Short mmCIF file of C-alpha atoms and ligand atoms in Angstrom, two decimals:
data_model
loop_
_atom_site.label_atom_id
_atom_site.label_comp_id
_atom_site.label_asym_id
_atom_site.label_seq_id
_atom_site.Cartn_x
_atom_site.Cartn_y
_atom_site.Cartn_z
CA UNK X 1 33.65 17.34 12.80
CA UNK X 2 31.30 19.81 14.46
CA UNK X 3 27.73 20.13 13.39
CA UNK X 4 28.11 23.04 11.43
CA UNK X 5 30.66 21.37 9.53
CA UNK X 6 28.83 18.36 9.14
CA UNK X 7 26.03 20.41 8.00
CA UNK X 8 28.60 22.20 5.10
CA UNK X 9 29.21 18.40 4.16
CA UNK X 10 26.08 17.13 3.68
CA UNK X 11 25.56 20.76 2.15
CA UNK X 12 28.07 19.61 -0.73
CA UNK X 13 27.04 16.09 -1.07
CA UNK X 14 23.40 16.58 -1.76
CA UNK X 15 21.93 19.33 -3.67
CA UNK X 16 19.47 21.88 -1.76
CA UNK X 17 15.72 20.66 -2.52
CA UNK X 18 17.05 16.87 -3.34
CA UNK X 19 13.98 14.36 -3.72
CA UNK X 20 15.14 11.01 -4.23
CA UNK X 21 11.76 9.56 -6.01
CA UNK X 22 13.64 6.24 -7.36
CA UNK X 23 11.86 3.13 -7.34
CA UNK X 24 14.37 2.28 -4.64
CA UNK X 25 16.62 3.33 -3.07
CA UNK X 26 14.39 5.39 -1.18
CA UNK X 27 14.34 8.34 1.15
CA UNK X 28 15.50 6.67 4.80
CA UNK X 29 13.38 8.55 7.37
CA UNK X 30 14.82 10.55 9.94
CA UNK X 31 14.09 8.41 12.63
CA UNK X 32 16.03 5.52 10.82
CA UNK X 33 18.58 7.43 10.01
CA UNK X 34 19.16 8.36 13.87
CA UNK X 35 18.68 4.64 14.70
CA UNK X 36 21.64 3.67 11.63
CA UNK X 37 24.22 5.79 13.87
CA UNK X 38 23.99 4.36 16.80
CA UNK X 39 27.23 2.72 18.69
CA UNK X 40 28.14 -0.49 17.18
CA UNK X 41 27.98 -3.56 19.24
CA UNK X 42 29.65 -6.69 19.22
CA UNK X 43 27.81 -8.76 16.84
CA UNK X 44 27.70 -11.50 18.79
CA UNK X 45 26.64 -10.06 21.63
CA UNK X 46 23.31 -10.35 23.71
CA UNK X 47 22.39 -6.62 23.00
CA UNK X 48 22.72 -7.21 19.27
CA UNK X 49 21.23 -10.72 19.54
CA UNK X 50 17.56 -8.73 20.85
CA UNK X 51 18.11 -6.80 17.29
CA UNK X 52 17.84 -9.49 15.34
CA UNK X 53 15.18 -11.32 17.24
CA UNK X 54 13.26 -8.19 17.29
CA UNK X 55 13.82 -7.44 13.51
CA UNK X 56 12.52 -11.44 12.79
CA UNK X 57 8.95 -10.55 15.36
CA UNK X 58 8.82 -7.52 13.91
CA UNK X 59 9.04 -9.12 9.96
CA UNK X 60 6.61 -11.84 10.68
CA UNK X 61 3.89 -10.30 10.35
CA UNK X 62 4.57 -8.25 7.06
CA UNK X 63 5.86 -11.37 5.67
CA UNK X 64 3.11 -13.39 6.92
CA UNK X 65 5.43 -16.65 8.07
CA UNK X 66 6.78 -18.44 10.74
CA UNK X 67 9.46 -19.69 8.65
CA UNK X 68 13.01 -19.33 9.46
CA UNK X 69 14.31 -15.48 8.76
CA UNK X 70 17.97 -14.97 8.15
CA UNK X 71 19.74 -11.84 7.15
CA UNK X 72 22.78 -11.92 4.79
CA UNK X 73 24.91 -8.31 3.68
CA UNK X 74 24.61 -7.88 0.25
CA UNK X 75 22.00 -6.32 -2.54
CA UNK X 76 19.01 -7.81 -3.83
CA UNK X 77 20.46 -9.56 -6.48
CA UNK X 78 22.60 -11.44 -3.75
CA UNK X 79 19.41 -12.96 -2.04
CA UNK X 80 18.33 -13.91 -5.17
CA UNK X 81 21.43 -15.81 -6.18
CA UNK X 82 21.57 -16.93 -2.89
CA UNK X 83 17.63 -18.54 -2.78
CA UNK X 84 19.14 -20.21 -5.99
CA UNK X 85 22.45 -21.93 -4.96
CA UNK X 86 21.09 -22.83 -2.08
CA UNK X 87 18.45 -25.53 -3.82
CA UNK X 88 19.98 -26.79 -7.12
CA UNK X 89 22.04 -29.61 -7.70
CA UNK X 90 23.98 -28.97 -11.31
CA UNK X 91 21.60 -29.12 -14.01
CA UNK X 92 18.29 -29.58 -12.29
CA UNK X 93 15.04 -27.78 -13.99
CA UNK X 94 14.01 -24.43 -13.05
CA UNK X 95 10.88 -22.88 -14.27
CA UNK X 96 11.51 -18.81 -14.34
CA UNK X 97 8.37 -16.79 -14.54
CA UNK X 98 9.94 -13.93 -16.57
CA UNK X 99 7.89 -10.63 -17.41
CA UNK X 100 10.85 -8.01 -17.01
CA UNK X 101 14.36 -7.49 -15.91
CA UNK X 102 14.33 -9.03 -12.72
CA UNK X 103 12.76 -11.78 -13.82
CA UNK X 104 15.81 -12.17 -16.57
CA UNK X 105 17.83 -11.62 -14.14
CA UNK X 106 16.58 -14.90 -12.39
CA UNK X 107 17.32 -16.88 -15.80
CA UNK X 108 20.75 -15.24 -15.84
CA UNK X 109 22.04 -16.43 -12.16
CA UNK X 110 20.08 -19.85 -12.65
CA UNK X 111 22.45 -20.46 -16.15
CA UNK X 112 25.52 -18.93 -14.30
CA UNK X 113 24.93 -21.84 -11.59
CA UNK X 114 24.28 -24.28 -14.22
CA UNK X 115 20.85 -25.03 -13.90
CA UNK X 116 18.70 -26.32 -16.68
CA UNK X 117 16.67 -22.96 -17.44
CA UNK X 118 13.42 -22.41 -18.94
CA UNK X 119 11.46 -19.44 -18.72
CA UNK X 120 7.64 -18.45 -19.37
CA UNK X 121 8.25 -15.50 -21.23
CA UNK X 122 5.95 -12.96 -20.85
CA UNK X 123 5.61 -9.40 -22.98
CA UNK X 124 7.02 -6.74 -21.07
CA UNK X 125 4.05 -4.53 -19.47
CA UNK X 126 1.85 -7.64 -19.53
CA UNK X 127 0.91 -10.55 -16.03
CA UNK X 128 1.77 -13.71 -16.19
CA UNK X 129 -1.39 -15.49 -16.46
CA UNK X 130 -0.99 -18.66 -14.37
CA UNK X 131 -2.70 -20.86 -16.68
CA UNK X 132 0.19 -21.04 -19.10
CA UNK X 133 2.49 -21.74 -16.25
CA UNK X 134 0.35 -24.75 -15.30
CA UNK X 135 0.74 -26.27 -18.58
CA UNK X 136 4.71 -25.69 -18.51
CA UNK X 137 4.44 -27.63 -15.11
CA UNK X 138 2.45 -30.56 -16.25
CA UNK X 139 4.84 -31.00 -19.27
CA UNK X 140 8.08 -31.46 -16.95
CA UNK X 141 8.91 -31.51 -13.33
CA UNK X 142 10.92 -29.07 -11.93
CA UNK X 143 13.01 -28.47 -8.92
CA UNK X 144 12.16 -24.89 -8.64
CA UNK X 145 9.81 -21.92 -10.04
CA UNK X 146 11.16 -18.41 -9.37
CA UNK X 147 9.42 -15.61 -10.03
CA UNK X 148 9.41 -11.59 -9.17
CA UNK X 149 6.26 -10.67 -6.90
CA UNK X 150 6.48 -7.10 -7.80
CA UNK X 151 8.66 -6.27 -11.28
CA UNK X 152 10.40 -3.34 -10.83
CA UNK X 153 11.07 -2.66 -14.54
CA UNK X 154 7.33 -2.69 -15.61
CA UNK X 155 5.22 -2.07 -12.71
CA UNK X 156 3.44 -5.05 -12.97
CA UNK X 157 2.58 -7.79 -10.05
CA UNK X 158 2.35 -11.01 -10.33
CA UNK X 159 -0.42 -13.31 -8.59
CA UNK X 160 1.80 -15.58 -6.43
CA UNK X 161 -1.27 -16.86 -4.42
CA UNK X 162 -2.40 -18.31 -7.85
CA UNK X 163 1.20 -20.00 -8.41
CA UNK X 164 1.65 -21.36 -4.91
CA UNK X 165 -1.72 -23.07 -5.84
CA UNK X 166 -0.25 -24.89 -8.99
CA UNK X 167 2.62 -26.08 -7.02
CA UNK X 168 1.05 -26.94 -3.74
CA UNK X 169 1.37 -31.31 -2.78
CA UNK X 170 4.43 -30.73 -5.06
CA UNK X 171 8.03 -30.94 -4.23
CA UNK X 172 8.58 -27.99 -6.82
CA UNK X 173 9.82 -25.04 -4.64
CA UNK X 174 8.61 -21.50 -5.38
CA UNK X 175 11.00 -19.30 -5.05
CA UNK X 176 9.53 -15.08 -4.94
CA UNK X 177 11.39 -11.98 -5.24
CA UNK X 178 9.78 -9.22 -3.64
CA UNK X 179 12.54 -6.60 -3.40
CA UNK X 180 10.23 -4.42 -4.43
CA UNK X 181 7.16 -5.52 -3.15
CA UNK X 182 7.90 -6.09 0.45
CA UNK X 183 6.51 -3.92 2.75
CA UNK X 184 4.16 -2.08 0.58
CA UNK X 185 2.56 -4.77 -1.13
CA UNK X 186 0.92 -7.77 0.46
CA UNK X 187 2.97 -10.97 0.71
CA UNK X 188 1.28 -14.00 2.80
CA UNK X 189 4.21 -16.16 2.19
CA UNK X 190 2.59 -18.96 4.69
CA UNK X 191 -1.01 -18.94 3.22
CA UNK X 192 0.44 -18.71 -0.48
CA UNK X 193 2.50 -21.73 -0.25
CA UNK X 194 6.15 -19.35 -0.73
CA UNK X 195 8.85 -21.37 -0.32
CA UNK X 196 11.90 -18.56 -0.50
CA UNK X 197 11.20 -14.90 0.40
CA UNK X 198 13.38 -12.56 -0.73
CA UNK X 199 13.75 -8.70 0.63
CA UNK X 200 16.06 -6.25 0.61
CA UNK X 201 16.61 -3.64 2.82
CA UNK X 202 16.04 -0.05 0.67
CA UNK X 203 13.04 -0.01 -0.78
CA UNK X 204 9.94 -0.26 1.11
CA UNK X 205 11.63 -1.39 4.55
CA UNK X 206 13.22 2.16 3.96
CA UNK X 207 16.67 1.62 4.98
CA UNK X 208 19.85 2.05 3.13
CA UNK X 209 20.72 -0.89 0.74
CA UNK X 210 22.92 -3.61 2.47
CA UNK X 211 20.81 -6.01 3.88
CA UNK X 212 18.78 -9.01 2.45
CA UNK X 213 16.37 -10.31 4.20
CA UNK X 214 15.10 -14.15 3.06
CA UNK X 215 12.40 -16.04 4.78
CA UNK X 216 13.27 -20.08 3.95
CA UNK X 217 9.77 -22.52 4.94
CA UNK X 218 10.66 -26.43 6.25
CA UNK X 219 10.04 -27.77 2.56
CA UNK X 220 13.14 -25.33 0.77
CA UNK X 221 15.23 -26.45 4.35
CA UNK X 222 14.80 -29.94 3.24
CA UNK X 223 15.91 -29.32 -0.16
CA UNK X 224 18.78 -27.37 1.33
CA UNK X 225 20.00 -29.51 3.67
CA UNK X 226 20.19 -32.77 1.54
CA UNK X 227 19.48 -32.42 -1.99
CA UNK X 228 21.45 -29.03 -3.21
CA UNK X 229 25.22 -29.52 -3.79
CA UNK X 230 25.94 -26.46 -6.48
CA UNK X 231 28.91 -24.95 -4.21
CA UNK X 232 27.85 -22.39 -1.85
CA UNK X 233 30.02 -20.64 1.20
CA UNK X 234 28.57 -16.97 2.17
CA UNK X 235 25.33 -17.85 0.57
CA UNK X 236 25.06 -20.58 2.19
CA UNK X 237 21.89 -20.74 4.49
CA UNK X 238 22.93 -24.24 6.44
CA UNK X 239 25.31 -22.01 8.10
CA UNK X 240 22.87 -19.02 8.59
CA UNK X 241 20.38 -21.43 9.72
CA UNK X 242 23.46 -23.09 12.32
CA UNK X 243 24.13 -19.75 13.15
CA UNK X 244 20.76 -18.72 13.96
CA UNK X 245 20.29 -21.43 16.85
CA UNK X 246 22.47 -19.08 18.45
CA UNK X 247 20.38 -15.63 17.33
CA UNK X 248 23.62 -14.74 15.26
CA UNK X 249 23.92 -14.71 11.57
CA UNK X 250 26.88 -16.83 10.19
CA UNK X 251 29.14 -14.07 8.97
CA UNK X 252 29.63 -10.51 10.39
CA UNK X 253 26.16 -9.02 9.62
CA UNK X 254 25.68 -4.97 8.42
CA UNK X 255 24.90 -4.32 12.20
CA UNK X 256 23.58 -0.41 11.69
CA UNK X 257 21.92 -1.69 9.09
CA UNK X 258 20.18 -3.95 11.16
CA UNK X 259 18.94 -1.12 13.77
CA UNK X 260 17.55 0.97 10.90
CA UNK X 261 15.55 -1.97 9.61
CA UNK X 262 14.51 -2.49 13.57
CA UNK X 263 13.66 1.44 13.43
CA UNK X 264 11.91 1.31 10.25
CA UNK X 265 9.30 -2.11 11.57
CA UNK X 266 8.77 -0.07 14.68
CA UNK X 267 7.26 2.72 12.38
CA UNK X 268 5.51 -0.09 10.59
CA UNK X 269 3.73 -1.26 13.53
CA UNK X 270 2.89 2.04 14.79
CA UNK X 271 1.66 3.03 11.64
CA UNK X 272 -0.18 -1.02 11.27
CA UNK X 273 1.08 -3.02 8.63
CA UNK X 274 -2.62 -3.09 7.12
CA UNK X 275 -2.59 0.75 7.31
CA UNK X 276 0.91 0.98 5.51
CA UNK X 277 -0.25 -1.13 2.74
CA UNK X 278 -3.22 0.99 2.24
CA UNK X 279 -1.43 4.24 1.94
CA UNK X 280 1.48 2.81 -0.65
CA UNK X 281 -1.90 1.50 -2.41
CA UNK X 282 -3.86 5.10 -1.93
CA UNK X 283 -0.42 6.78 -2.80
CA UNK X 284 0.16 4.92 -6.41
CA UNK X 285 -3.23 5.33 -6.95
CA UNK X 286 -3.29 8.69 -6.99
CA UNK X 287 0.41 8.89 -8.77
CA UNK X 288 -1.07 6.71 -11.54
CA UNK X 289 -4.27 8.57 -12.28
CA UNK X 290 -2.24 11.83 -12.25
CA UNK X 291 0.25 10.65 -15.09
CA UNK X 292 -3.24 9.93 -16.74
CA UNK X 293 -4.15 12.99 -16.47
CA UNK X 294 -1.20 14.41 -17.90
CA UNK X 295 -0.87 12.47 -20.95
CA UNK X 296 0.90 9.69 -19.67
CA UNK X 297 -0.55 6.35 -20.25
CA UNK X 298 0.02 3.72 -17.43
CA UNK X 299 2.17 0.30 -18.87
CA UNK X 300 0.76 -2.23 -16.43
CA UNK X 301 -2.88 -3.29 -16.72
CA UNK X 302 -5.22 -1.99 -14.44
CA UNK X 303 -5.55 -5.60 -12.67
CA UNK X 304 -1.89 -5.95 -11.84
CA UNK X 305 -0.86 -2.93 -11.05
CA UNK X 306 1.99 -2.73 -8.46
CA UNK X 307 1.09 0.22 -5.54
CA UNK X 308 5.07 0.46 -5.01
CA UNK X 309 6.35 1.25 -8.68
CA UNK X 310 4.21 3.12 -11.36
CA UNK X 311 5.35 3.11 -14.62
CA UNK X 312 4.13 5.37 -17.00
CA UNK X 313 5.22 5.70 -20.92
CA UNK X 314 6.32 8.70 -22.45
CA UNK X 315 4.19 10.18 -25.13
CA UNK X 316 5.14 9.97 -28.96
CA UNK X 317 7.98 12.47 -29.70
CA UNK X 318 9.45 12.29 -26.40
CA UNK X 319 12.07 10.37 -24.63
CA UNK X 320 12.18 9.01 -21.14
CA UNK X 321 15.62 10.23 -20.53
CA UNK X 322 14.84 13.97 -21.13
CA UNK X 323 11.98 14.04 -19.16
CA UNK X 324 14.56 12.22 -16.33
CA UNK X 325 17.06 15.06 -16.69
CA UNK X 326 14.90 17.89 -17.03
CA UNK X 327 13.11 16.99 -13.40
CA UNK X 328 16.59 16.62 -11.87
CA UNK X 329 17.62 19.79 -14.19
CA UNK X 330 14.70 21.96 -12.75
CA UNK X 331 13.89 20.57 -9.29
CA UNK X 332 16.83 17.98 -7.93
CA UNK X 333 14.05 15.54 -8.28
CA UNK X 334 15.55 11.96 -9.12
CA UNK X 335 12.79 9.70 -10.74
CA UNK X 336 14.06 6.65 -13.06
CA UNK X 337 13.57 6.04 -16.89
CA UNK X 338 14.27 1.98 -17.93
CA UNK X 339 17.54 1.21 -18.59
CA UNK X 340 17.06 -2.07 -20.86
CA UNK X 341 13.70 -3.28 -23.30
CA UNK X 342 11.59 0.07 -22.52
CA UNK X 343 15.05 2.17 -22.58
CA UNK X 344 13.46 5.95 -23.41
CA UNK X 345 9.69 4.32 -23.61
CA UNK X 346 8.86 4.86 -19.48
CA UNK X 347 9.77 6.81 -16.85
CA UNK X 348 9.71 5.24 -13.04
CA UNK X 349 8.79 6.36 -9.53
CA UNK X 350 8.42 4.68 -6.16
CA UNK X 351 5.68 5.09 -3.60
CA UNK X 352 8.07 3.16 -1.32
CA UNK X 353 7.84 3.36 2.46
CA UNK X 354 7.39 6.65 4.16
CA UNK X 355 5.58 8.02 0.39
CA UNK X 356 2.67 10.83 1.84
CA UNK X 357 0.29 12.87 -0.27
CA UNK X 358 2.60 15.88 -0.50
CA UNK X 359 4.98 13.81 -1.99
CA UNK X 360 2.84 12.28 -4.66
CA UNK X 361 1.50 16.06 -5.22
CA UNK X 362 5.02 17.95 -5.54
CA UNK X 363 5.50 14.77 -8.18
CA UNK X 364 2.85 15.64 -10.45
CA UNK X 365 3.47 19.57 -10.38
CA UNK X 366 6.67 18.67 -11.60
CA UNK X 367 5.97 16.15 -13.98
CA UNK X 368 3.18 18.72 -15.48
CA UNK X 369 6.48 21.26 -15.69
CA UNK X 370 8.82 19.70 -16.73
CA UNK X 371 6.51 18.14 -19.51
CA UNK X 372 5.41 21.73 -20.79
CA UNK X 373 9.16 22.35 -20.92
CA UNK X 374 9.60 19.87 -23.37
CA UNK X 375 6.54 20.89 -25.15
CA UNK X 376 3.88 18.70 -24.59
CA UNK X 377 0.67 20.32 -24.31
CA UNK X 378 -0.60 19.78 -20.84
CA UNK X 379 -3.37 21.15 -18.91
CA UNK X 380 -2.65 23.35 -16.12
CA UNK X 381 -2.69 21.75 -12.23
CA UNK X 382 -4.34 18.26 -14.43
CA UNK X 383 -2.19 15.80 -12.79
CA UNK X 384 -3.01 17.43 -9.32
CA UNK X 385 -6.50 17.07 -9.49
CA UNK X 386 -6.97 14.07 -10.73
CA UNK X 387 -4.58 12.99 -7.77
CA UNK X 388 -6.37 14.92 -5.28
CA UNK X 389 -9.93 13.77 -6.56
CA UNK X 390 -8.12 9.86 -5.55
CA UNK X 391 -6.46 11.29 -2.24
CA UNK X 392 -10.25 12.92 -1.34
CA UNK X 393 -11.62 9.43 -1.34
CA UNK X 394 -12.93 9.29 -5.17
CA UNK X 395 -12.92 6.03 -7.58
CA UNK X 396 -9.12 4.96 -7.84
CA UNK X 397 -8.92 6.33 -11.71
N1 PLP D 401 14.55 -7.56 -7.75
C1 PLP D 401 13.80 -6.47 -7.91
C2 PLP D 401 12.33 -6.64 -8.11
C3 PLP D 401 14.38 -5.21 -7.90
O1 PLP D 401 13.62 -4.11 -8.07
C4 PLP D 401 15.78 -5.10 -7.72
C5 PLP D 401 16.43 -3.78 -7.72
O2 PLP D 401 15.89 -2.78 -8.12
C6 PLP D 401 16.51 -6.26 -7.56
C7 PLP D 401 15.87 -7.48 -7.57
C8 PLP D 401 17.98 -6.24 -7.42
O3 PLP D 401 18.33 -5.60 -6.28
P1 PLP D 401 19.79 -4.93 -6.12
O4 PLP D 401 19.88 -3.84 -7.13
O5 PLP D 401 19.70 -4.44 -4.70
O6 PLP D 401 20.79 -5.99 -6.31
#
């Protein structure tokens, strides 16, 4: 294929003006991309070998460990299963911390694997507040707590410092999903007392999906090692951790994938991981007091707000999925409504990875037309100002 037809392809496949504004996937930048199609290399090679050691250095940092990194193909939802079967023996007690569909999700794969599931249940929109998870963990012992740093389906983060407190001199893992957090919020899985990490590869680490990334600590290895016997073959990390004496993973890994997440922690660095933090926090700040301005109330409270997902609900009279289809009607602009519990009550967006001000701005323009469209009575340029007045340095609402 030459480049002109190449450039017809891509032509056909994605609409002129396209804006993928998802909560994840996100927009790969170019640089990635160029990095994802490079020549493939044997896998167990020394060339591909320095990828993966350079994708761990590089991850260190942003994860803030110097536990064991491995990298397994597969979705989120696979690390998450994975972080499971890897620890439980049939039946034994996990403790899900459960504020929105991730967090079900958690319950789901534990009762799949046959653990002994219960769940602090927590209103959709709302934190967990740690104290009622302390006095779940003083009533019986468990063998794990899982929990979702940063929950996709409400916008809301959870303090996992404040858990890794409860459960530190325990031998209660915790186990944290921060698909969505990683990379744009801050996870210190070390200092916080995180037991499994787990990371996928296309939201803030701004690759394609494919790849999970899970960061195990010496406590979960013990666990691993001798106490888990729920059957486990890919998943299961005595092999990754076998293969990874040799700087290989233990079954043929998504090798492009791998050199667009190397790509992607390159720009990280550049940019400095505190510095990328900041702008995803400076980004859904000024996202979040836009949708204010324009009518549209903010689900999460103010002290948990997540700076990678903002979640905003749809005024009385409308429904989320209208205002979805009329942005991607008028402007190929894909944002996401909620597809379970807040069904037609939110609409989504990321400020994942390479989010800049224009971005955020084009966002709000749209939202304020595509709102008057339906026929809510919205101020002209509202959302924009308020978002600029953030982006110019003013108080974050
Ligand atoms: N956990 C969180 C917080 C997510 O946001 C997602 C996906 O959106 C997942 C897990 C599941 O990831 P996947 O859809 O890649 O399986």
């Amino acid at each position: 294929m030459n480049a002109d037809q190449f450039a017809a392809t891509t032509a056909k496949l994605v609409p002129s003006g396209y804006r993928l504004r998802l909560p994840g996937p996100t927009t790969v930048p170019e640089r990635v991309r160029q990095a994802l199609a490079l020549p493939l290399v044997s896998h167990r090679g020394p060339e591909f070998r320095h990828v993966l050691a350079d994708c761990m250095s590089k991850l260190r940092p942003v994860i803030g460990t110097r536990a064991d990194i491995f990298f397994i193909g597969g979705s989120g939802t696979a690390g998450m299963e994975a972080a499971l079967v890897n620890v439980l023996a049939p039946d034994d007690p996990v403790l899900v911390v459960n504020c929105g569909q991730f967090g079900e999700r958690f319950v789901s794969i534990g009762r799949e694997l046959g653990a002994d599931v219960d769940q602090v249940e927590v209103a959709w929109g709302e934190a967990p507040d740690p104290a009622a998870l302390a006095a779940r963990l003083k009533a019986k012992r468990y063998r794990a707590v899982a929990c979702v740093h940063n929950e996709s389906s409400t916008g809301v983060v959870t303090d996992i410092a404040a858990i890794g407190a409860l459960l530190a001199g325990t031998d209660t893992l915790l186990i944290v999903d921060s698909v969505s957090g990683l990379g744009g919020i801050a996870m210190r899985m070390d200092e916080w007392g995180v037991d499994i990490l787990v990371a996928a590869s296309q939201k803030c680490l701004m690759c394609p999906p494919g790849l999970v990334v899970m960061a195990v600590s010496e406590k979960a290895m013990a666990v691993i090692e001798k106490a888990a016997t729920v059957p486990r073959f890919y998943f299961d990390l005595r092999r990754a951790k076998a293969a990874g004496k040799n700087g290989e993973t233990a079954f043929t890994p998504p090798v492009s994938l791998a050199y667009g997440l190397r790509e992607a922690l390159t720009m990280m660095h550049e940019e400095s991981v505190a510095q990328v933090l900041q702008r995803h926090s400076r980004m859904a700040a000024a996202l979040q007091a836009g949708c204010i301005a324009l009518g549209l109330a903010l689900l999460p409270p103010p002290h948990a707000i997540s700076a990678t997902v903002t979640v905003a609900r749809v005024p009385d009279g409308l429904e989320g999925s209208a205002i979805v289809r009329q942005m991607y009607a008028q402007y190929k602009t894909v944002i996401a409504g909620q597809r379970t519990k807040l069904h037609n009550k939110v609409i989504r967006l990321g400020t994942m990875g390479a989010i800049t001000a224009p971005d955020v701005l084009t966002d709000l323009q749209q939202l304020e037309d595509t709102l008057r469209s339906l026929g809510q009575p919205v101020r002209a340029g509202a959302g924009t100002q308020a978002a600029a007045a953030v982006l110019a340095g003013a108080e974050r609402y």
